[in-house]
XYZ file of C-alpha atoms in Angstrom:
677
model
C 14.305 -43.819 -7.533
C 16.894 -42.805 -4.907
C 19.722 -43.511 -7.344
C 17.975 -41.356 -9.916
C 17.770 -38.486 -7.381
C 21.497 -38.827 -6.641
C 22.287 -38.482 -10.371
C 20.006 -35.411 -10.578
C 22.203 -33.567 -8.107
C 21.577 -30.140 -9.665
C 17.861 -30.453 -10.366
C 16.452 -32.511 -7.493
C 15.859 -29.467 -5.267
C 13.800 -27.886 -8.025
C 11.778 -31.094 -8.495
C 11.060 -31.340 -4.752
C 9.902 -27.710 -4.659
C 7.685 -28.265 -7.687
C 6.170 -31.385 -6.111
C 5.517 -29.489 -2.863
C 3.833 -26.646 -4.768
C 1.572 -29.092 -6.590
C 0.658 -30.696 -3.259
C -0.291 -27.339 -1.754
C -2.412 -26.452 -4.788
C -4.148 -29.801 -4.491
C -4.864 -29.237 -0.832
C -6.226 -25.761 -1.525
C -8.538 -27.093 -4.216
C -9.651 -29.876 -1.883
C -10.561 -27.287 0.743
C -7.831 -28.133 3.289
C -6.445 -24.593 3.466
C -9.689 -22.716 2.723
C -13.321 -22.853 3.714
C -14.629 -23.043 0.146
C -15.087 -26.764 0.631
C -17.360 -26.217 3.601
C -19.230 -23.088 2.521
C -21.376 -22.645 -0.591
C -19.957 -19.906 -2.802
C -23.195 -18.773 -4.492
C -26.374 -20.286 -3.036
C -28.532 -18.645 -5.739
C -26.904 -20.761 -8.446
C -25.891 -23.827 -6.469
C -27.175 -27.149 -7.801
C -26.098 -28.986 -4.639
C -28.898 -31.291 -3.576
C -30.615 -30.487 -0.289
C -33.361 -33.055 -0.484
C -34.742 -35.803 -2.673
C -38.485 -36.467 -2.814
C -39.433 -39.694 -4.547
C -36.406 -39.329 -6.802
C -36.860 -35.612 -7.593
C -34.290 -33.166 -6.256
C -34.566 -29.908 -4.337
C -31.398 -27.826 -4.645
C -29.752 -25.096 -2.609
C -30.842 -22.631 -5.305
C -34.491 -23.687 -4.858
C -34.308 -23.082 -1.102
C -32.451 -19.777 -1.425
C -34.986 -18.449 -3.914
C -37.893 -19.496 -1.667
C -36.287 -17.722 1.314
C -35.832 -14.550 -0.718
C -39.468 -14.753 -1.803
C -40.608 -15.105 1.821
C -38.498 -12.134 2.953
C -39.713 -9.942 0.094
C -43.334 -10.523 1.172
C -42.535 -8.264 4.125
C -40.454 -5.760 2.209
C -37.241 -7.115 3.704
C -38.165 -5.497 7.025
C -38.854 -8.751 8.861
C -36.305 -11.537 8.881
C -37.124 -15.203 8.488
C -35.823 -15.711 12.027
C -38.441 -13.264 13.359
C -41.085 -15.267 11.518
C -39.738 -18.488 13.022
C -38.831 -19.770 9.551
C -35.599 -21.720 9.753
C -33.929 -23.280 6.712
C -35.421 -26.610 7.783
C -38.980 -25.235 7.853
C -38.613 -23.568 4.450
C -37.160 -26.803 3.078
C -40.171 -28.654 4.494
C -42.444 -26.297 2.527
C -40.569 -27.196 -0.648
C -40.823 -30.911 0.148
C -44.605 -30.617 0.577
C -44.847 -28.604 -2.633
C -42.942 -31.323 -4.467
C -45.274 -33.999 -3.052
C -48.354 -32.078 -4.226
C -47.024 -31.639 -7.763
C -45.984 -35.300 -7.947
C -49.376 -36.483 -6.716
C -51.154 -34.262 -9.253
C -49.048 -35.781 -12.046
C -49.711 -39.319 -10.768
C -53.435 -38.727 -11.051
C -53.095 -37.172 -14.492
C -54.084 -33.718 -13.227
C -51.882 -31.603 -15.460
C -52.150 -28.043 -16.695
C -52.582 -27.635 -20.423
C -50.751 -24.958 -22.399
C -54.094 -23.284 -22.999
C -54.862 -23.112 -19.262
C -51.450 -21.621 -18.513
C -51.856 -19.121 -21.343
C -55.363 -18.086 -20.259
C -54.298 -17.503 -16.660
C -51.284 -15.419 -17.697
C -53.285 -13.381 -20.214
C -55.977 -12.599 -17.626
C -53.346 -11.674 -15.039
C -51.356 -9.316 -17.257
C -54.045 -7.375 -19.100
C -53.335 -3.699 -19.598
C -55.786 -0.882 -18.802
C -57.637 -1.458 -22.098
C -57.978 -5.192 -21.459
C -55.371 -6.254 -24.019
C -52.395 -8.543 -23.468
C -48.981 -7.130 -24.461
C -46.497 -10.014 -24.839
C -43.424 -7.777 -24.803
C -44.536 -5.945 -21.672
C -45.404 -9.269 -20.017
C -41.935 -10.712 -20.661
C -40.217 -7.553 -19.421
C -42.347 -7.410 -16.253
C -41.879 -11.090 -15.428
C -38.136 -10.996 -16.102
C -37.745 -7.863 -13.976
C -40.004 -8.827 -11.079
C -40.635 -12.566 -11.034
C -37.289 -14.257 -11.688
C -37.773 -14.958 -15.407
C -40.420 -16.198 -17.834
C -39.501 -19.892 -17.633
C -39.505 -19.920 -13.835
C -42.794 -18.024 -13.605
C -44.610 -20.146 -16.189
C -43.337 -23.343 -14.566
C -44.771 -22.214 -11.254
C -48.080 -21.228 -12.884
C -48.260 -24.705 -14.455
C -47.558 -26.384 -11.109
C -50.078 -24.161 -9.335
C -52.873 -25.063 -11.769
C -52.048 -28.751 -11.285
C -52.133 -28.404 -7.503
C -55.463 -26.558 -7.645
C -56.858 -29.444 -9.732
C -55.523 -31.899 -7.150
C -57.135 -29.905 -4.343
C -60.472 -29.858 -6.177
C -60.241 -33.620 -6.849
C -59.393 -34.522 -3.245
C -62.009 -32.257 -1.659
C -64.833 -32.757 -4.154
C -66.910 -34.806 -1.708
C -66.411 -32.573 1.338
C -69.598 -31.199 2.847
C -70.715 -29.265 5.913
C -74.249 -29.196 7.286
C -76.205 -26.024 8.045
C -76.485 -27.183 11.655
C -72.697 -27.414 12.033
C -72.239 -23.931 10.566
C -74.975 -22.458 12.779
C -73.556 -24.036 15.943
C -70.112 -22.716 15.084
C -71.595 -19.247 14.452
C -73.381 -19.332 17.802
C -70.196 -20.264 19.663
C -68.004 -17.715 17.913
C -70.470 -14.850 18.264
C -71.707 -15.401 21.792
C -70.504 -12.547 23.991
C -69.680 -12.594 27.703
C -68.830 -10.136 30.446
C -66.609 -12.123 32.775
C -65.090 -11.886 36.222
C -62.277 -14.363 36.740
C -59.612 -15.228 39.284
C -56.271 -16.653 38.149
C -54.930 -18.802 40.969
C -51.154 -18.894 40.609
C -48.449 -19.896 43.102
C -46.861 -16.446 43.029
C -50.024 -14.807 44.408
C -50.552 -17.468 47.080
C -46.906 -17.203 48.115
C -47.371 -13.545 49.061
C -49.791 -14.541 51.828
C -47.658 -17.349 53.252
C -45.540 -16.555 56.316
C -43.343 -19.513 57.259
C -42.056 -19.735 60.831
C -38.357 -19.456 61.705
C -38.410 -23.133 62.736
C -39.798 -24.112 59.321
C -37.162 -22.035 57.542
C -34.341 -23.461 59.644
C -35.585 -27.006 59.037
C -35.770 -26.433 55.259
C -32.254 -24.942 55.281
C -30.806 -27.932 57.108
C -32.462 -30.328 54.658
C -31.248 -28.386 51.601
C -27.896 -27.120 52.816
C -26.022 -28.378 49.767
C -28.306 -26.295 47.529
C -26.773 -23.168 49.053
C -23.138 -24.326 49.159
C -20.791 -21.766 47.635
C -18.480 -23.244 44.992
C -17.064 -20.009 43.566
C -15.191 -17.087 45.147
C -17.471 -14.379 46.524
C -16.727 -10.702 46.983
C -18.447 -7.941 48.919
C -18.029 -4.621 47.096
C -18.424 -0.982 48.045
C -18.648 1.480 45.156
C -19.022 5.195 44.546
C -21.842 5.862 42.106
C -22.037 8.765 39.625
C -25.544 9.082 38.172
C -25.499 10.233 34.530
C -29.130 11.407 34.615
C -28.551 13.599 37.682
C -25.611 15.302 35.973
C -27.733 15.772 32.836
C -30.394 17.610 34.835
C -27.892 20.398 35.538
C -26.865 20.872 31.900
C -28.233 23.977 30.223
C -28.429 23.596 26.428
C -29.533 26.798 24.624
C -31.645 26.797 21.443
C -28.664 28.050 19.418
C -26.798 24.798 20.026
C -29.894 22.756 19.230
C -30.287 24.659 15.949
C -26.687 23.796 15.049
C -27.493 20.140 15.728
C -30.568 20.441 13.518
C -28.621 22.020 10.641
C -26.077 19.178 10.791
C -28.710 16.462 10.463
C -28.613 14.374 7.301
C -31.499 15.073 4.895
C -33.158 11.737 5.683
C -33.173 12.660 9.403
C -35.031 15.889 8.640
C -38.032 13.904 7.506
C -41.117 13.454 9.677
C -42.030 10.539 7.433
C -43.241 9.877 3.901
C -46.680 9.932 2.325
C -47.807 6.586 0.967
C -50.577 5.417 -1.352
C -51.965 1.905 -1.131
C -54.130 -0.599 -2.955
C -55.640 -3.350 -0.788
C -56.787 -6.652 -2.293
C -58.512 -8.897 0.236
C -58.381 -12.711 0.234
C -61.977 -13.781 0.776
C -61.092 -17.474 1.148
C -57.757 -19.261 1.549
C -58.012 -21.076 -1.786
C -58.233 -17.686 -3.560
C -54.799 -16.602 -2.295
C -53.021 -17.327 -5.593
C -55.749 -15.664 -7.652
C -55.494 -12.476 -5.564
C -51.694 -12.538 -5.791
C -51.877 -12.895 -9.562
C -54.231 -9.913 -9.753
C -51.925 -7.839 -7.507
C -48.907 -8.764 -9.625
C -50.763 -7.746 -12.773
C -51.721 -4.366 -11.266
C -48.095 -3.699 -10.299
C -46.925 -4.546 -13.826
C -49.508 -2.178 -15.323
C -48.584 0.650 -12.933
C -44.855 0.326 -13.641
C -45.358 0.011 -17.382
C -42.107 0.520 -19.260
C -40.524 2.645 -16.525
C -37.091 1.234 -15.771
C -37.106 2.790 -12.306
C -40.374 0.956 -11.457
C -42.241 4.190 -10.690
C -45.629 5.622 -11.574
C -47.384 8.937 -11.122
C -49.616 9.904 -8.223
C -52.572 10.279 -10.600
C -52.130 6.858 -12.239
C -51.903 5.112 -8.874
C -54.885 7.068 -7.513
C -57.023 6.011 -10.496
C -55.981 2.369 -10.037
C -56.710 2.570 -6.286
C -60.177 4.039 -6.799
C -61.031 1.264 -9.250
C -59.465 -1.720 -7.493
C -58.667 -1.146 -3.802
C -60.954 -2.915 -1.343
C -60.264 -0.450 1.470
C -63.073 2.124 1.009
C -61.569 4.737 3.340
C -58.315 5.107 1.385
C -59.668 4.154 -2.062
C -61.832 7.268 -2.305
C -58.769 9.355 -1.349
C -56.760 7.957 -4.245
C -55.126 5.367 -1.988
C -53.462 7.950 0.284
C -52.949 6.828 3.879
C -54.240 9.429 6.372
C -50.903 9.791 8.196
C -47.290 9.752 7.010
C -45.238 6.596 7.567
C -42.576 7.203 10.221
C -39.416 5.239 10.904
C -39.889 2.827 13.788
C -37.116 0.177 14.059
C -38.804 -1.276 17.162
C -41.982 -2.113 15.245
C -41.118 -3.550 11.833
C -44.108 -3.795 9.508
C -44.648 -3.896 5.774
C -44.920 -0.087 5.573
C -41.413 0.501 6.919
C -39.885 -0.584 3.597
C -41.435 2.456 1.855
C -39.063 4.753 3.750
C -36.123 3.396 1.722
C -37.777 3.812 -1.700
C -37.403 6.670 -4.151
C -40.425 8.902 -4.656
C -42.933 7.342 -7.034
C -41.628 3.785 -6.633
C -44.282 1.040 -6.725
C -43.385 -1.960 -4.578
C -44.094 -5.630 -5.150
C -47.307 -7.001 -3.592
C -46.858 -7.628 0.136
C -49.080 -9.989 2.091
C -50.129 -9.522 5.677
C -53.178 -11.015 7.348
C -55.837 -11.820 4.769
C -54.876 -9.236 2.154
C -52.207 -8.223 -0.356
C -51.000 -4.614 -0.313
C -49.456 -2.550 -3.111
C -47.682 0.620 -1.943
C -46.426 3.685 -3.792
C -43.950 5.999 -2.081
C -45.087 9.605 -2.176
C -43.251 12.812 -1.174
C -41.342 13.253 2.063
C -42.919 15.165 4.939
C -40.339 17.643 6.303
C -39.517 17.773 10.016
C -39.195 21.358 11.258
C -36.809 22.489 13.972
C -39.702 22.764 16.415
C -40.760 19.200 15.589
C -37.216 17.921 16.132
C -36.323 20.124 19.117
C -37.269 17.751 21.952
C -35.633 14.785 20.250
C -32.435 16.822 19.701
C -32.466 18.017 23.313
C -32.672 14.484 24.668
C -29.933 13.263 22.325
C -27.524 16.111 23.039
C -28.166 16.012 26.785
C -27.488 12.252 26.840
C -24.199 12.662 24.989
C -23.009 15.518 27.151
C -24.162 13.987 30.419
C -22.299 10.771 29.562
C -19.079 12.671 28.914
C -19.514 14.778 32.054
C -20.285 11.701 34.201
C -17.299 9.803 32.767
C -14.955 12.721 33.475
C -16.263 13.162 37.039
C -15.992 9.414 37.700
C -12.368 9.458 36.528
C -11.558 12.282 38.956
C -13.398 10.395 41.718
C -11.307 7.279 41.043
C -8.081 9.258 41.285
C -9.182 10.924 44.537
C -10.290 7.587 46.066
C -6.973 5.930 45.263
C -5.205 8.876 46.875
C -7.359 9.113 50.037
C -9.014 5.679 50.356
C -11.929 7.580 51.916
C -15.300 7.103 50.168
C -17.239 9.403 52.528
C -14.818 12.283 52.043
C -14.752 12.000 48.234
C -18.561 11.726 48.033
C -18.911 14.932 50.023
C -16.349 16.694 47.797
C -18.064 15.789 44.540
C -21.753 15.694 45.588
C -22.631 19.180 44.345
C -20.985 18.614 40.956
C -22.693 15.206 40.679
C -26.047 16.770 41.659
C -26.470 13.988 44.226
C -26.793 13.476 47.972
C -23.422 12.148 49.318
C -25.178 9.260 51.073
C -26.794 8.166 47.770
C -23.386 8.033 46.088
C -21.981 5.271 48.327
C -23.448 1.831 47.706
C -22.577 -1.678 48.850
C -23.303 -5.138 47.450
C -23.834 -8.367 49.385
C -21.424 -11.226 48.732
C -21.580 -11.792 44.968
C -20.050 -14.145 42.419
C -19.823 -13.993 38.602
C -23.260 -14.220 36.999
C -25.176 -12.839 40.002
C -27.729 -10.101 39.426
C -26.762 -7.211 41.700
C -29.257 -4.620 42.951
C -29.035 -1.347 40.929
C -26.511 -2.964 38.556
C -28.103 -6.164 37.288
C -26.086 -8.931 35.676
C -23.171 -6.948 34.283
C -20.078 -8.660 32.774
C -18.275 -5.285 32.585
C -18.689 -4.760 36.329
C -17.543 -8.339 36.958
C -14.389 -7.706 34.899
C -13.726 -4.509 36.843
C -13.812 -6.260 40.251
C -11.974 -9.375 39.072
C -8.451 -7.968 39.774
C -9.462 -6.877 43.296
C -7.946 -9.471 45.646
C -6.920 -7.546 48.760
C -9.356 -5.872 51.183
C -9.726 -2.090 50.580
C -8.178 -2.405 47.092
C -9.813 0.142 44.738
C -10.556 -0.571 41.072
C -10.868 1.601 37.999
C -13.904 3.524 36.838
C -16.486 1.238 35.201
C -19.685 1.960 33.280
C -22.834 0.460 34.856
C -26.567 0.949 34.385
C -27.345 4.665 34.513
C -23.826 5.906 35.190
C -20.397 4.958 36.513
C -19.000 3.124 39.546
C -15.610 3.066 41.281
C -15.478 -0.287 43.145
C -13.574 -1.271 46.293
C -13.165 -4.794 47.687
C -14.440 -5.047 51.264
C -14.275 -8.810 51.885
C -13.603 -11.998 49.950
C -14.674 -15.602 50.650
C -12.961 -18.525 48.955
C -14.881 -21.762 48.210
C -16.012 -24.269 49.062
C -18.026 -23.324 52.114
C -21.564 -23.453 53.472
C -22.905 -19.963 54.129
C -24.608 -19.346 57.464
C -28.399 -19.407 57.551
C -28.537 -15.625 58.049
C -26.805 -15.021 54.681
C -29.323 -17.056 52.693
C -32.452 -16.528 54.785
C -34.177 -14.439 52.083
C -33.604 -17.127 49.459
C -34.749 -19.881 51.833
C -37.898 -17.919 52.655
C -38.804 -17.537 48.977
C -38.147 -21.219 48.346
C -40.381 -22.322 51.236
C -43.184 -19.942 50.262
C -43.115 -21.048 46.603
C -43.013 -24.729 47.514
C -45.989 -24.441 49.816
C -47.878 -22.299 47.288
C -47.433 -24.908 44.530
C -48.861 -27.557 46.826
C -51.860 -25.381 47.657
C -52.735 -23.853 44.273
C -55.217 -26.458 42.999
C -56.963 -26.794 46.355
C -57.160 -23.007 46.714
C -58.871 -22.783 43.317
C -61.327 -25.560 44.249
C -62.099 -23.928 47.594
C -62.736 -20.591 45.882
C -65.103 -22.161 43.320
C -66.947 -24.235 45.939
C -67.317 -21.324 48.364
C -68.725 -18.805 45.861
C -72.388 -18.953 44.886
C -72.717 -16.191 42.273
C -70.496 -14.381 39.787
C -71.000 -11.028 41.527
C -69.608 -12.534 44.755
C -66.380 -13.778 43.121
C -64.376 -10.572 43.532
C -65.017 -10.342 47.289
C -64.324 -14.065 47.741
C -61.025 -13.700 45.877
C -59.899 -10.769 48.051
C -60.744 -12.744 51.179
C -58.523 -15.567 49.910
C -55.676 -13.163 49.138
C -56.225 -13.360 45.391
C -57.044 -10.768 42.758
C -60.119 -10.883 40.514
C -59.967 -9.517 36.959
C -62.749 -8.533 34.564
C -63.131 -8.944 30.814
C -65.962 -7.309 28.863
C -67.342 -8.507 25.534
C -65.259 -11.663 25.666
C -65.587 -14.109 22.764
C -64.507 -17.727 22.663
C -61.041 -18.364 21.278
C -59.674 -15.057 22.553
C -56.956 -14.974 25.224
C -58.425 -14.298 28.662
C -56.084 -11.675 30.140
C -52.850 -13.205 31.428
C -54.476 -16.651 31.599
C -54.377 -17.214 27.848
C -56.621 -19.295 25.594
C -57.541 -22.959 25.875
C -60.317 -25.184 24.431
C -61.259 -26.373 27.940
C -61.655 -22.743 29.037
C -63.881 -22.018 26.011
C -66.122 -24.978 26.843
C -66.435 -23.925 30.476
C -67.263 -20.295 29.601
C -69.778 -21.197 26.875
C -71.728 -23.303 29.372
C -72.153 -20.363 31.785
C -75.411 -18.460 32.104
C -75.422 -14.927 33.508
C -74.617 -15.021 37.228
C -73.046 -18.503 37.165
C -69.468 -19.492 37.932
C -67.409 -22.522 37.004
C -67.919 -24.869 39.949
C -64.831 -26.789 38.820
C -61.776 -24.585 38.208
C -60.126 -24.835 34.784
C -56.395 -25.466 34.386
C -54.681 -23.443 31.647
C -50.986 -24.176 31.565
C -49.721 -23.801 35.142
C -52.624 -21.557 36.144
C -55.941 -22.577 37.661
C -58.766 -20.164 36.938
C -62.270 -19.699 38.355
C -64.599 -17.828 35.970
C -67.977 -16.196 36.443
C -70.263 -14.663 33.805
C -72.045 -11.427 34.680
C -73.568 -11.264 31.181
C -74.117 -13.869 28.469
C -75.353 -12.479 25.161
C -76.392 -15.117 22.638
C -75.384 -14.741 19.003
C -77.863 -12.850 16.798
C -79.354 -15.524 14.529
C -80.821 -12.893 12.193
C -77.202 -12.041 11.341
C -76.586 -15.720 10.702
C -79.419 -15.679 8.194
C -77.898 -12.717 6.380
C -74.417 -14.264 6.333
C -75.452 -17.897 5.886
C -74.171 -18.335 2.318
C -70.815 -16.732 3.079
C -70.470 -18.671 6.345
C -71.215 -21.988 4.678
C -68.643 -21.230 1.970
C -66.064 -20.246 4.589
C -66.732 -23.370 6.671
C -66.562 -25.507 3.544
C -63.235 -23.900 2.571
C -61.867 -24.539 6.049
C -63.004 -28.170 5.995
C -61.525 -28.641 2.499
C -58.210 -27.210 3.675
C -58.206 -29.628 6.607
C -58.981 -32.589 4.345
C -56.327 -31.564 1.828
C -53.745 -31.019 4.585
C -54.502 -34.495 5.936
C -54.228 -35.965 2.438
C -50.795 -34.420 1.780
C -49.696 -35.216 5.338
C -50.549 -38.884 4.806
C -48.460 -39.011 1.630
C -45.630 -37.195 3.388
C -45.542 -39.773 6.182
C -45.807 -42.690 3.730
C -42.855 -41.422 1.676
C -40.904 -40.683 4.834
C -41.445 -44.202 6.196
C -40.472 -45.708 2.833
C -37.237 -43.729 2.817
C -38.322 -41.765 -0.278
C -37.704 -38.415 1.429
C -34.006 -37.845 1.965
C -32.624 -34.686 3.579
C -28.944 -33.872 3.091
C -28.066 -32.529 6.539
C -24.437 -31.856 5.582
C -25.450 -29.580 2.723
C -28.004 -27.858 4.972
C -25.210 -27.175 7.484
C -22.940 -25.858 4.710
C -25.683 -23.507 3.577
C -25.928 -22.089 7.096
C -22.207 -21.234 6.943
C -22.529 -19.495 3.585
C -22.910 -15.774 3.182
C -24.919 -14.178 0.431
C -22.626 -13.523 -2.554
C -21.934 -9.885 -3.482
C -23.661 -10.206 -6.862
C -26.933 -8.990 -8.302
C -29.697 -11.386 -7.383
C -32.887 -11.712 -9.450
C -36.083 -10.768 -7.694
C -37.891 -13.625 -6.008
C -40.792 -14.979 -8.086
C -44.198 -13.661 -7.157
C -46.242 -16.688 -8.162
C -45.470 -19.298 -5.535
C -47.486 -22.458 -5.238
C -50.152 -22.023 -2.579
C -48.713 -24.253 0.156
C -51.258 -25.248 2.824
C -50.426 -25.105 6.523
C -48.203 -27.901 7.755
C -49.965 -30.974 9.015
C -49.796 -31.058 12.767
C-alpha cells in the first residue's frame, strides 16, 4: 500500500483529503459532531420504542400524543409539570392502558364493528338526529387526530368497558355500609382545637445563660466559620420613597393609554359555556363523547371552528347542566380577565378569535365547552390606576438608579457616608439615618436583613478586600445600595459566643420544645374537662386555640391538615367532649373539642338512597378494577414482561418540539383508572 502511495505522487493528497471528508461525514451521521443522535428530531412521528408490554410496543409518538391530549384538556394554560405529570407518569398510564386492552383480548372481550359504529353514530348525530358521514370524517380528522386513530381508540374503549363490567360483575355494597358512610360524611361539628407544635412552645422557653454557654461549648464545631466573612456598611436609596414624590399628570397617563396595544385595552372577554356533568366515574367516556359530538355540531363546516351566539345559546339551553348559565344562553355573568397567576381552563378563551368554539375541557367532575364572545373594552378611567402604578414604578426606578449613581461617586470622593446621606436625603425623600445600614458578618448564601439572599449583592461585595473600600451601585430589594467593607474575617475560625448567641438560643429553645411537645399535648388533654374550657387552658399553657365551624370528616382542619386518625377521634366526640388522648398529624399533636355535634339527617339519606348506593357501588367497582389491573401490572413486571427504555426516555427529555404543524390530540382517550397505590 505504501509503495502504491509513492507511485501516486500527484494524486495521493487528493485521496487523503477525500478519505478524511468521508470520515467526517460518517462521524456526523453517527452523531459524533451533532446532537441528532441524542435528541429525537420529531417526537410526534418517532417510532422509537419507549416501552414493551407483553411484547407490544409503546412508541415516542404514542407518549407525545398522550401528553398533548393531557395539555389540551386544560386549554394549554396548565403545563404537565404543574399537574405533576412527568414523562414517566404519562408512560405509566399508557402501560396500564396497554395491559387493560391486552387483558380484554385475552378474555375474548372485543368490540364488534357494529358496536363501534353504533357508538360513533350516536356521538355524532346532527341537530335533526341524522348521521352525516362526511361531516363526521371532517370533524374527526380536524379535531381528533384522524379517523383511524379515533376509531381504534373507540374500539379499545369498548373492550375495556366490557372488561370492567366482567371483572366487577359480582361487586356489591350493603345498605348498612352506605348508610354508615353517609352518616360519617354528613355529620357536622363545631370544633375548638389546639395544635401543639414546637415553634409555639419554643416562644415560651427562656434558657439560662449557663445553659446556652454549655450548649455552645458542646456544639462549637457547628458554628465554625469555614468561609470568608465580611461586615458591610451600605447607603440605601429606597425606590418607593422616591416614587412618592413623583407627580404624574393625567395628560401623561392618557398618552400611556393611547399607546397600549389593542389587547391591553380589553377588560376581558365575554364567554358562553355548556357544562356536562359526570354523574359517575365510569360515565366519563360517555360524557366526553357527547361533548365532542356537540362541538362537532356547533362548528359544522366552518373552517375557522366558529359558531354564532344564537346557535351556541340554543345548544346551551338544551344541553347545559348548569341551570344558572343555561337559561342565559350559556353566558357567564362576568367577563373573563387575564390572570397569569391563576391559570384555569377559562384563560385559554382570551387567545381565541371571536366566535371560536373550543374543544371539551375537563375539570372536576364535568366537561366544559366554551365559545369566545366579544371583547369588553377597558376605558381610560378603568385603566388609570394600573397605568399610574406602572409609570410611577418605571420612573421611580430610573430616578433611584440615577441618584444611587451620584451617591456612589460622592462616596468614593469623600468616603463619608453620614455627609453624603445628609446631602441627598431630601432628594431621596428619606431620613439620613434610615439611609445608612450595616450588616453583621456575612458569607455567600446568607440571608441578610432588608436584603435577603441576593447573589447580585454578593457579587457587588466580592471585590471588596480592604477595609473602607467602596463598591459600585447595586440593585437590591426595594431600591439600590452602595456597599463599603468595614471588616473581613478569614477562615477557619471559631466565632466567639457573643457572635452566635442568637442562633444558639434558637437552637436550644427548639430542641427543648421538640422534647416537650408530646407531653405538653397530653398534659393539656388530661387537664381539660370540657370543650368550652379548652381555649383558656391553651392560653394558660402558652398555646393558641383555633375554632372550626361546620366541620365535616375528611376536610383539612386548619393548619393541622387531614388524617384518618383525626377523623376517627372527631367522629367519636359528643358535644362538650374533648379528645382525652391527643392525635398526631404529621409533626403536630392536636387536642380537639366539640362544642356541637350534629348527626346526619337520615331523611335525606332516604331521598338519596338510590343515588348513594349507585355511587358507592361505582367507587367499590373502581377499587376492585384498579386492584385487578394492579395485580396484572405487578405480575408482568416481576416476569420481566414490562420493559422501559430509559435511554429513549432520556433522549425524549432532550428533544424540543419540532416547528411543524401538529395534529390535534385525540379526544376519545381510553378511560384510565387511578393508579394502584
